Tab-separated table of C-alpha atoms and ligand atoms in Angstrom:
chain	number	residue	atom	x	y	z
F	27	MET	CA	-4.603	-13.344	100.396
F	28	GLU	CA	-5.872	-17.080	100.089
F	29	SER	CA	-7.299	-16.569	96.409
F	30	VAL	CA	-11.278	-17.657	95.466
F	31	LYS	CA	-9.623	-21.353	93.850
F	32	GLU	CA	-7.926	-21.969	97.342
F	33	LYS	CA	-10.288	-21.530	99.476
F	34	ASN	CA	-12.880	-22.993	97.961
F	35	HIS	CA	-10.705	-26.209	96.115
F	36	ILE	CA	-11.528	-24.567	92.685
F	37	ASP	CA	-9.986	-25.829	89.760
F	38	PRO	CA	-10.630	-23.798	86.963
F	39	ALA	CA	-9.081	-27.170	84.275
F	40	ALA	CA	-11.076	-29.811	85.859
F	41	ASP	CA	-14.129	-27.889	87.009
F	42	ARG	CA	-16.256	-26.534	84.108
F	43	ILE	CA	-15.368	-22.652	84.819
F	44	PRO	CA	-17.645	-21.516	82.661
F	45	ALA	CA	-15.680	-18.929	79.934
F	46	HIS	CA	-18.311	-16.254	79.261
F	47	ILE	CA	-20.783	-15.225	82.007
F	48	ALA	CA	-22.981	-12.735	80.875
F	49	ILE	CA	-25.406	-10.886	83.923
F	50	ILE	CA	-27.664	-8.552	84.218
F	51	MET	CA	-27.324	-6.980	87.244
F	52	ASP	CA	-30.893	-6.563	88.751
F	53	GLY	CA	-31.811	-4.932	92.040
F	54	ASN	CA	-30.762	-1.657	92.759
F	55	GLY	CA	-32.924	0.599	93.093
F	56	ARG	CA	-35.145	-1.968	95.044
F	57	TRP	CA	-32.136	-2.758	97.236
F	58	ALA	CA	-31.943	0.853	98.607
F	59	LYS	CA	-35.935	1.119	98.915
F	60	GLU	CA	-35.406	-1.503	100.919
F	61	ARG	CA	-33.384	1.225	103.463
F	62	LEU	CA	-35.517	4.078	103.072
F	63	ARG	CA	-32.568	5.497	100.536
F	64	GLY	CA	-32.400	6.676	97.009
F	65	ARG	CA	-32.182	5.067	94.087
F	66	SER	CA	-28.478	6.486	93.693
F	67	ASP	CA	-27.731	4.310	96.172
F	68	GLY	CA	-28.529	0.939	95.433
F	69	HIS	CA	-25.994	1.879	92.231
F	70	ALA	CA	-23.754	3.412	93.888
F	71	GLU	CA	-23.721	-0.292	95.673
F	72	GLY	CA	-24.406	-2.381	92.421
F	73	VAL	CA	-20.990	-0.404	90.948
F	74	ASN	CA	-19.406	-2.085	94.197
F	75	SER	CA	-21.069	-5.102	92.847
F	76	VAL	CA	-19.414	-5.150	90.062
F	77	HIS	CA	-15.887	-4.718	91.212
F	78	ARG	CA	-16.227	-7.642	93.788
F	79	ILE	CA	-17.713	-9.758	90.804
F	80	THR	CA	-15.308	-9.234	88.176
F	81	ARG	CA	-12.530	-9.235	90.152
F	82	LEU	CA	-13.833	-12.685	91.546
F	83	ALA	CA	-14.088	-13.857	87.550
F	84	SER	CA	-10.953	-12.805	87.372
F	85	ASP	CA	-9.206	-14.941	89.570
F	86	LEU	CA	-11.888	-18.285	88.450
F	87	GLY	CA	-9.844	-17.357	85.029
F	88	VAL	CA	-13.217	-16.732	83.638
F	89	ARG	CA	-12.306	-15.867	79.875
F	90	ASP	CA	-15.642	-13.330	79.322
F	91	LEU	CA	-17.665	-11.065	81.577
F	92	THR	CA	-20.488	-9.245	80.354
F	93	LEU	CA	-22.661	-6.741	82.043
F	94	TYR	CA	-25.703	-5.301	81.284
F	95	ALA	CA	-25.002	-1.354	82.750
F	96	PHE	CA	-27.524	0.467	80.825
F	97	SER	CA	-30.316	-0.774	78.849
F	98	THR	CA	-31.158	1.380	75.692
F	99	GLU	CA	-34.770	1.151	77.527
F	100	ASN	CA	-32.631	2.431	80.599
F	101	TRP	CA	-32.784	5.793	78.860
F	102	ASN	CA	-36.363	5.910	79.501
F	103	ARG	CA	-36.056	6.472	83.286
F	104	PRO	CA	-36.181	10.435	84.906
F	105	GLN	CA	-33.548	12.507	83.432
F	106	GLN	CA	-31.578	12.426	87.057
F	107	GLU	CA	-31.826	8.354	87.196
F	108	VAL	CA	-29.778	8.844	83.819
F	109	ASP	CA	-27.662	11.453	84.676
F	110	THR	CA	-26.505	9.937	88.095
F	111	LEU	CA	-26.137	6.388	85.905
F	112	MET	CA	-24.291	8.250	84.093
F	113	THR	CA	-21.821	9.800	86.217
F	114	LEU	CA	-21.246	6.967	88.284
F	115	ILE	CA	-20.232	5.026	85.515
F	116	GLY	CA	-17.618	7.279	84.692
F	117	GLN	CA	-16.531	7.402	87.938
F	118	ALA	CA	-16.190	3.405	87.567
F	119	ILE	CA	-13.812	3.771	84.725
F	120	ARG	CA	-12.129	6.363	86.271
F	121	ASN	CA	-11.426	4.840	89.816
F	122	GLU	CA	-10.939	1.021	88.480
F	123	THR	CA	-8.898	1.414	84.832
F	124	PRO	CA	-5.165	0.795	86.720
F	125	ASP	CA	-6.660	-1.594	89.162
F	126	LEU	CA	-8.239	-3.114	86.363
F	127	LYS	CA	-4.812	-3.134	84.123
F	128	ALA	CA	-2.876	-4.605	87.049
F	129	ASN	CA	-4.767	-7.020	87.175
F	130	ASN	CA	-4.454	-8.082	83.541
F	131	VAL	CA	-8.244	-7.645	82.515
F	132	LYS	CA	-9.122	-6.433	79.345
F	133	ILE	CA	-12.107	-3.729	79.087
F	134	ARG	CA	-14.542	-4.246	75.883
F	135	LEU	CA	-17.403	-1.752	75.128
F	136	VAL	CA	-20.819	-3.055	73.991
F	137	GLY	CA	-22.851	-0.597	72.315
F	138	ASP	CA	-24.673	2.370	71.243
F	139	ILE	CA	-21.808	4.392	72.334
F	140	ASP	CA	-22.222	7.164	70.865
F	141	ARG	CA	-25.179	8.106	73.098
F	142	LEU	CA	-23.475	8.438	75.899
F	143	PRO	CA	-22.281	11.649	77.025
F	144	ALA	CA	-19.329	12.635	75.834
F	145	ASP	CA	-17.756	12.839	78.605
F	146	VAL	CA	-18.330	8.990	79.939
F	147	GLN	CA	-17.033	8.733	76.642
F	148	ARG	CA	-13.804	9.762	76.861
F	149	ASP	CA	-13.899	8.049	80.271
F	150	LEU	CA	-14.961	4.590	77.954
F	151	TYR	CA	-11.950	4.864	75.697
F	152	HIS	CA	-9.356	5.677	78.416
F	153	GLY	CA	-10.157	2.413	80.082
F	154	VAL	CA	-10.550	0.393	76.694
F	155	GLU	CA	-7.167	1.710	76.108
F	156	GLU	CA	-4.761	1.499	78.923
F	157	THR	CA	-6.119	-1.668	79.283
F	158	SER	CA	-6.202	-2.786	75.390
F	159	ASP	CA	-2.569	-5.122	75.562
F	160	CYS	CA	-4.304	-7.744	78.387
F	161	THR	CA	-4.840	-11.022	78.359
F	162	GLY	CA	-6.397	-11.889	81.399
F	163	LEU	CA	-10.594	-11.558	82.214
F	164	ASN	CA	-12.575	-9.669	78.622
F	165	LEU	CA	-15.032	-7.369	80.707
F	166	ASN	CA	-17.702	-6.340	78.544
F	167	LEU	CA	-19.578	-3.473	79.534
F	168	CYS	CA	-23.240	-3.461	77.192
F	169	LEU	CA	-24.033	0.271	77.588
F	170	SER	CA	-26.960	1.317	75.511
F	171	TYR	CA	-27.720	-1.236	74.421
F	172	SER	CA	-30.325	-4.066	73.540
F	173	SER	CA	-30.428	-6.973	70.805
F	174	ARG	CA	-33.320	-5.677	69.008
F	175	TRP	CA	-31.217	-2.499	68.405
F	176	GLU	CA	-28.590	-4.293	67.898
F	177	LEU	CA	-29.891	-6.730	65.474
F	178	THR	CA	-31.809	-4.413	63.837
F	179	GLU	CA	-28.029	-2.618	62.562
F	180	ALA	CA	-26.943	-5.514	61.458
F	181	MET	CA	-29.879	-5.999	59.394
F	182	ARG	CA	-29.441	-2.996	57.662
F	183	ALA	CA	-25.662	-3.444	57.434
F	184	ILE	CA	-25.985	-6.969	55.442
F	185	ALA	CA	-29.152	-5.131	53.274
F	186	ALA	CA	-26.689	-2.499	52.550
F	187	GLN	CA	-23.898	-5.656	51.944
F	188	VAL	CA	-26.556	-7.166	49.525
F	189	ARG	CA	-27.243	-3.779	47.737
F	190	ASN	CA	-23.943	-3.212	47.266
F	191	GLY	CA	-23.660	-6.630	45.598
F	192	ARG	CA	-20.926	-7.749	47.608
F	193	ILE	CA	-23.237	-10.791	49.453
F	194	ASN	CA	-25.811	-13.047	47.999
F	195	PRO	CA	-28.669	-13.838	50.049
F	196	ALA	CA	-28.038	-17.377	49.857
F	197	ASP	CA	-24.618	-16.943	51.318
F	198	ILE	CA	-26.434	-14.983	54.604
F	199	THR	CA	-25.505	-17.518	57.306
F	200	GLU	CA	-25.873	-17.653	61.294
F	201	ASP	CA	-22.007	-16.953	60.922
F	202	THR	CA	-22.275	-13.209	59.316
F	203	ILE	CA	-25.116	-12.237	61.051
F	204	SER	CA	-22.379	-13.134	64.287
F	205	ALA	CA	-20.700	-10.962	62.670
F	206	GLN	CA	-22.520	-8.398	62.443
F	207	LEU	CA	-23.341	-7.860	65.991
F	208	ALA	CA	-22.159	-5.750	68.632
F	209	THR	CA	-20.105	-8.865	70.239
F	210	SER	CA	-18.497	-9.938	67.375
F	211	GLY	CA	-15.897	-12.119	68.119
F	212	ILE	CA	-16.826	-12.327	71.440
F	213	PRO	CA	-17.597	-15.872	71.512
F	214	ASP	CA	-21.278	-16.761	73.231
F	215	PRO	CA	-22.001	-17.087	77.009
F	216	GLU	CA	-22.154	-20.886	78.959
F	217	LEU	CA	-23.784	-19.080	81.451
F	218	LEU	CA	-26.215	-16.208	81.591
F	219	ILE	CA	-27.257	-15.238	85.564
F	220	ARG	CA	-30.474	-12.257	86.375
F	221	THR	CA	-30.530	-10.685	90.392
F	222	GLY	CA	-33.252	-9.885	91.576
F	223	GLY	CA	-36.298	-11.711	91.159
F	224	GLU	CA	-37.147	-11.414	87.146
F	225	LEU	CA	-37.722	-14.264	85.073
F	226	ARG	CA	-36.826	-12.623	81.681
F	227	LEU	CA	-34.151	-11.873	79.284
F	228	SER	CA	-35.541	-7.452	78.927
F	229	ASN	CA	-33.789	-7.267	75.489
F	230	PHE	CA	-30.377	-8.467	76.537
F	231	LEU	CA	-28.007	-11.031	74.150
F	232	LEU	CA	-31.083	-12.589	72.923
F	233	TRP	CA	-29.493	-14.392	69.786
F	234	GLN	CA	-25.933	-15.185	71.436
F	235	THR	CA	-27.634	-17.119	74.112
F	236	ALA	CA	-30.378	-19.410	72.405
F	237	TYR	CA	-28.078	-22.375	74.090
F	238	SER	CA	-26.881	-21.047	77.524
F	239	GLU	CA	-27.667	-22.123	80.781
F	240	LEU	CA	-30.278	-19.771	82.960
F	241	TYR	CA	-29.862	-18.720	86.395
F	242	PHE	CA	-31.763	-16.628	88.019
F	243	THR	CA	-32.007	-15.424	92.093
F	244	ASP	CA	-33.896	-13.598	94.255
F	245	VAL	CA	-30.931	-11.608	95.601
F	246	LEU	CA	-30.675	-7.812	94.159
F	247	TRP	CA	-27.986	-6.888	92.678
F	248	PRO	CA	-26.482	-5.079	95.834
F	249	ASP	CA	-26.325	-8.251	97.140
F	250	PHE	CA	-25.014	-10.645	94.482
F	251	GLY	CA	-21.096	-11.536	96.077
F	252	GLU	CA	-18.941	-14.598	96.546
F	253	LYS	CA	-21.099	-17.621	97.810
F	254	GLU	CA	-23.567	-16.265	95.192
F	255	PHE	CA	-21.361	-16.218	92.432
F	256	LEU	CA	-20.408	-19.474	93.426
F	257	ALA	CA	-23.124	-20.709	93.841
F	258	ALA	CA	-24.492	-20.212	89.411
F	259	ILE	CA	-21.591	-21.629	88.929
F	260	SER	CA	-22.124	-24.448	91.070
F	261	GLU	CA	-25.687	-24.717	89.311
F	262	TYR	CA	-24.646	-24.621	85.759
F	263	ARG	CA	-21.590	-27.613	86.385
F	264	LYS	CA	-24.662	-29.489	87.356
F	265	ARG	CA	-26.641	-28.998	84.143
F	266	GLU	CA	-25.834	-30.878	81.234
F	267	ARG	CA	-25.605	-28.933	78.366
F	268	ARG	CA	-27.154	-31.378	75.001
F	269	PHE	CA	-27.636	-28.355	72.022
F	270	GLY	CA	-31.014	-30.110	71.379
F	271	ARG	CA	-29.435	-34.243	71.400
F	272	THR	CA	-30.024	-36.208	73.459
F	273	SER	CA	-27.902	-37.110	76.252
F	274	GLU	CA	-26.502	-40.533	75.125
F	275	GLN	CA	-25.126	-38.843	72.164
F	276	VAL	CA	-23.644	-35.513	74.224
F	277	ARG	CA	-22.264	-38.203	76.998
F	278	HIS	CA	-19.365	-38.936	74.189
F	279	THR	CA	-18.991	-35.645	72.652
F	280	PRO	CA	-19.382	-33.498	75.510
F	281	ASP	CA	-19.349	-29.068	75.137
F	282	ASP	CA	-19.579	-29.796	71.097
F	283	PRO	CA	-22.310	-26.449	70.542
F	284	LYS	CA	-25.261	-27.200	68.687
J	270	FPP	C1	-30.870	-2.711	87.518
J	270	FPP	O1	-31.424	-2.136	88.963
J	270	FPP	C2	-29.079	-1.586	87.266
J	270	FPP	C3	-29.151	-0.897	86.543
J	270	FPP	C4	-30.188	-0.397	85.150
J	270	FPP	C5	-27.762	-0.700	86.319
J	270	FPP	C6	-26.285	-0.963	87.143
J	270	FPP	C7	-25.366	-0.200	86.730
J	270	FPP	C8	-24.923	-0.910	87.611
J	270	FPP	C9	-24.362	-1.596	88.498
J	270	FPP	C10	-23.232	0.487	87.273
J	270	FPP	C11	-22.379	-0.211	86.333
J	270	FPP	C12	-21.006	0.550	86.682
J	270	FPP	C13	-19.933	0.060	85.078
J	270	FPP	C14	-18.422	0.531	85.399
J	270	FPP	C15	-20.263	-1.269	84.541
J	270	FPP	P1	-33.092	-1.151	88.899
J	270	FPP	O2	-32.876	-0.002	89.036
J	270	FPP	O3	-33.676	-1.250	88.004
J	270	FPP	O4	-33.512	-1.948	89.904
J	270	FPP	P2	-35.037	-1.940	90.774
J	270	FPP	O5	-35.065	-2.786	90.129
J	270	FPP	O6	-34.414	-2.697	91.703
J	270	FPP	O7	-35.871	-0.948	90.545
């Protein structure tokens, strides 16, 4: 089968494919409602999009794909919907792990995983273990995750280090904080995509997206496919990333953060 790169004449090295793409997958419920179907059908269809976009990102040579699959706030949804989502996440990871492994995709979990049901945790950790030697795309699944949760945890951890005398407050740097986040070790995203028409970050990667390009689309997550993904990347490639500097400075040292 012709790869997405061949079909679209994309050369990842020359074409500035973002190394890290983060996605807020929104619109499953509305997709289902438009079809007079239950919200679970929308989520099930959303899992197909996860499959599609992971494959595309892997084909394009993206290094990290970070998906907001279940937020801290999502625990407040009706219990039946929470249960459905948990079942779907467990099933998806069980079904997809062999294919992910075959495609050299490594799963990483980001969030308060202890809050998830024990059987789902087992499925997730099995996926992490099975793919631990993979060296291709890193698929970072944000589950029971929110930025304020992780920043609160990070502050607690740093405060404890200060109290133990292991660190001096004056020595706390941005790197000290980054190292305490749930995303520690993962470079910041170059591109953040949100589907489903809302124009907000909803407590997702607030620290990590300080310099990310933001791309919003009305397309609902279950409808988000190759055309939409390539359009987001193409829009990113048109943007000039200045990191607070002038255009003239950037032209001399492109893509140098801060
Ligand atoms: C937002 O749509 C979507 C979610 C809260 C869940 C997304 C989760 C999946 C697609 C499953 C992920 C599975 C794996 C293995 C990563 P919404 O319900 O907020 O839609 P609405 O805004 O139209 O109501």
